[in-house]
Amino acid sequence: MRALDRKLLRDMWRIKGQAGAIAVVVAVGVLLQVMMSGMISSLEETRATYYERYRLADVFAPVTRAPQKMLTRLAEIPGVAAVEGRVQGGALVDIVGQDLPVRAQVLSLPEWRNPWLNDVYLSEGQRPRIGRTDEVLLLRSFARAHDLALGDVLSATLYGSKRTFRIVGIAQSPEFLFTTAPGELVPDDARFAVLWLNAEALEAAFDLKGAFNEALLSLERGADVAPVLTAVDSLLDRYGGLGAYALEDQVSNRFLSEEIKGLKATSKAVPPIFMGVAAFLLYIVVSRMVSAEREQIGLIKAFGYTDTEVSLHYFKLVVSIALAGAALGCLGGVWAGRALAGLYQALYHLPFLVFRVDPSSFASGVLISVLAAVVGGVSVLRQVFALTPAVAMRPPAPADYSKSGALTAALKTWLDQPSRMVLRRVLRNPGRIFGAVIGIAAGMGLSSAQMSVMSGFNDVLDTTYGVIDRSDVAVTFFEQMPDKTAFDLAHLPGVIEVEPIRAVGAVLRNGTESYRGSVTGLVENARLNRAVDADHADIAMPDNGIVLAKSLADTLGIGAGDTVSVDVLEGRRPVLELRVARIAETLMGAPAFMHIEALNRALGEPGRISGAYMRVDAGAYPALFSALKDVPSVAGVTRKNDARAAMKKLMDEGAGTMRYVMALIAGVITFGIVYNSARISFGEQSRDLASLRVMGFTQGEAAFILLGELAIVVLLALPIGVLLGYGLSYLVAAGFSTDLYQIPTGFRPEAFGVAGTAVVMAALISGWLVKREIERVDLVATLKTRE
Amino acid sequence: MSDRKTQPPRTTFRTRGLTKVYGEGAAAVHALRGVDLEVPEGEIVVLLGPSGSGKSTLLNILGGLDRASDGEAFFQDQNLSEMSDRALTMYRRDHVGFVFQFYNLMPSLTAFENVELVTEIAENPMEADRALQLVGLGERVNHFPAQMSGGEQQRVAIARAVAKNPTVLFCDEPTGALDSATGRAVLHVINDINRELGATVMIVTHAAATAQMAHRVIHFADGAIRSVTENDTRVSPDEIAW
Ligand SMILES: Nc1ncnc2c1ncn2[C@@H]1O[C@H](COP(=O)(O)OP(=O)(O)O)[C@@H](O)[C@H]1O
Ligand SMILES: [Mg+2]
């Protein structure tokens, strides 16, 4: 081994503490990068494999009732690879010990064969036996949520008649990774069941012998989905087609996509920040090393080593540290990515996991860390080049402060000498101070942005469940009912107030933009479920025209005064051209509102309602729910607090977990930089501090020189951190906002307060730690050494 | 100053059995092995002795930078061994000036400001200007250490040490890093300060010739005093032969 390389190893050993710390920062950056990208690509790969293996349809076409022969016609559409017809419908499941009946979707399974499309993954038991009408498959997530097992008996109301079924199999399905009850926004394993029955049994129950009410289509590879949708719609139109839609718009898939989108947004923001910090730390360490070794460098050069050789020596050091960190990060990233993907597998109800690490994430992790090292190292190498052997051999000259002198001389009258020392040091090393300031500000920005988004979530909950929806219980009917039903509800036990609504499924269109949602008819002066403006004031429903949620208006690219086209998917299915009267503020979903009478008029069905919001005496829930079980028209009952809890859970789990992790990691970086700056400035000034102590400065007075610098760094970092955090919160909020909810952005003093306090705390703790070191300084020993 | 001639001289330092041991057990180094010493007020005392004989150790203990392992050291009538850290700090702040071989100036402060650093906290300081004049640095007061020669830096260090009107001035090899002409100028300044301010001065050196300017010369060897001689005739630093 060459002598210089031996020196390299010894140097590494000597600075092992610092080198280790930097390698760890690099490693964490690479780890996050590899872990996040590994997890995301695993989730995407698993989803693709799952969909393919269980033949999830590309197009879903609900219809009122179409004869089996239409399936052949559908199969003839160009681009269609396979077609399956099935029967599906709503049901209410009674669970022992639950005071509320649970809504369910019932699906048919072909009796003599496996389904061509939308097959299920049987995790336990078997499929219903041929000819059995009382055997069901139950969705695993629901079975789990209610502790239901094979052999248990379930009673369900289908199409008005109550029947009992035996659970013969527990199934998972790519179609139901997330389950959301119709008319509700938030997926909730416990409050929506999926059951599979033999096709004949179901056809009989729904009176659909020889017919289907949903067609599933898969497409040939590369086929365009839009023309297929049009063709399907025109074929099924006369059978009551409810509008075909693509997998992309399917509820569960859409949900998973949004989650993955949120994870991607997080994974982009964080690793670069770590790499920046690592580059900064490398720069500091190597730069200190070079100035401490100036004599050695001079000597080596005097022996005849070239600048390049000497530079390469230090460069190797930097790159070795970065590579060690990157290797550690890659290993850790694979491990953590696999662990995390496992967690998400459970959370997203995936029956298996295809773990895949994108090899390019290793490459980019290593590349970025080497780049960080190079950036950190290059400025140091300039110092090496600049050293001539002669200069290097002379005793170290005092650091030259003459350039910063004039600037602060002006402040002479009101600054004492220690303050001037602090200020001059800051002015002499603006790059370093700037680095520390940016590092701390980045950490603070990251954590405050994550916290802003968290408190934005609380706003979503408060606005949705506190301001807009002021009811206690919502009821939906199987089909539209006469408005006197609302009066019947009012007589049920504990009901204080009833407010009917009429909601219809609809596709809203503006030119080429369209959104598959619903239109809700509200009564005059609605109090329990309202449309509100940005100031949370009621919006009165216009006699004509429609009120759109802001998110919906944005999706459609439309504003107040424009006209929107509404294809109603129920009744005589009119196509309405409506003027947008107002834009409503909502943070969840993308609703559209009309006056209930105007909606009914347009449908030609006066005096009809589809559900109601109720205010209920808190003590009367059990009595009310048992009474509601006996009302045959009631399809679903939702307690608002359950919906709110489900939403909260959703926000905290999944992509939400990452937010906590990121906020925490950001806190750790911030502390690391603050402490490191304090340490470095201590290391560089220990001699000056010792001199001060010799002159009779107290420990506290000497500490001021160090802590003053730290204080300036922190004071500069705080406002920049606020700005960064504010900007970043927009990006993170946008990354996390989905169809389901929109995270409001804005300045959130509490988030910045917490993040700022954390920075100040980090500074205080670092200050205290460093002050303790000042107390331990051996004055005599420090002054005796030459540097 | 003139008091010294009319009244019996007071003692600035008195030590009894002063011992300093670094480390423990087999590795223990006995830097001081029972030093008994009297330093009268207003004298220039030069400590001579081979390297490693414990001169700096003694100076550091008397200057309140370090503590003895055993024995007693009195400054006037205060027992340094019994002082708290805080009290030692105040002792240094109010009474002690230090000059080291390697100047130890604050690189971020100008010459003038380095002196002010001390005058801002001392009990009874002189004007910073005056201290710099004493060391003959009238014009270069606004230069930073990086812009000054070694001799100039050492003179700033001396100005900084004397600006508080110290009771004692400790100089540990003040000329060690300087050429002979500059070294002589520095000694001259120290001599002036003793004469004009009446400060007791203790100088450690291994340039034996320096002893000619002292009132009293202490020969040190192996952690103990070998002999003390009083000079009847002192030589001005300018005339010292190097
Ligand atoms: N901090 C220390 N730790 C251990 N030994 C020390 C320390 N300081 C000084 N010594 C030892 O004490 C002895 C006296 O040192 P010192 O007073 O510096 O000598 P001098 O100034 O006469 O050259 C030497 O042997 C030296 O090695
Ligand atoms: Mg010495």
CSV table of N, CA and C in Angstrom, one decimal, chain A residues 698-701, chain B residues 67 83-91 93:
chain,number,residue,atom,x,y,z
A,698,THR,N,-15.2,34.9,32.6
A,698,THR,CA,-15.9,33.8,33.3
A,698,THR,C,-16.3,32.8,32.2
A,699,GLN,N,-16.6,31.6,32.6
A,699,GLN,CA,-17.1,30.6,31.7
A,699,GLN,C,-18.3,31.1,30.9
A,700,GLY,N,-19.2,31.7,31.6
A,700,GLY,CA,-20.4,32.2,30.9
A,700,GLY,C,-20.0,33.3,29.9
A,701,GLU,N,-19.1,34.2,30.2
A,701,GLU,CA,-18.7,35.2,29.3
A,701,GLU,C,-18.0,34.6,28.1
B,67,ARG,N,-4.2,24.2,39.5
B,67,ARG,CA,-4.2,24.0,40.9
B,67,ARG,C,-3.1,23.1,41.4
B,83,MET,N,-9.2,28.8,46.9
B,83,MET,CA,-10.2,29.6,46.1
B,83,MET,C,-11.0,28.8,45.2
B,84,SER,N,-12.3,29.2,45.1
B,84,SER,CA,-13.2,28.5,44.1
B,84,SER,C,-12.8,28.8,42.7
B,85,ASP,N,-13.3,28.1,41.7
B,85,ASP,CA,-13.0,28.4,40.3
B,85,ASP,C,-13.4,29.9,40.0
B,86,ARG,N,-14.5,30.2,40.5
B,86,ARG,CA,-15.0,31.6,40.3
B,86,ARG,C,-14.1,32.6,40.9
B,87,ALA,N,-13.6,32.4,42.1
B,87,ALA,CA,-12.7,33.3,42.7
B,87,ALA,C,-11.4,33.4,42.0
B,88,LEU,N,-11.0,32.2,41.4
B,88,LEU,CA,-9.7,32.3,40.6
B,88,LEU,C,-9.9,33.1,39.4
B,89,THR,N,-11.1,32.9,38.8
B,89,THR,CA,-11.4,33.7,37.6
B,89,THR,C,-11.3,35.2,37.9
B,90,MET,N,-11.9,35.6,39.0
B,90,MET,CA,-11.9,37.0,39.4
B,90,MET,C,-10.5,37.5,39.8
B,91,TYR,N,-9.7,36.6,40.3
B,91,TYR,CA,-8.3,36.9,40.6
B,91,TYR,C,-7.6,37.2,39.3
B,93,ARG,N,-8.9,38.1,36.5
B,93,ARG,CA,-9.5,39.3,35.9
B,93,ARG,C,-9.0,40.6,36.5
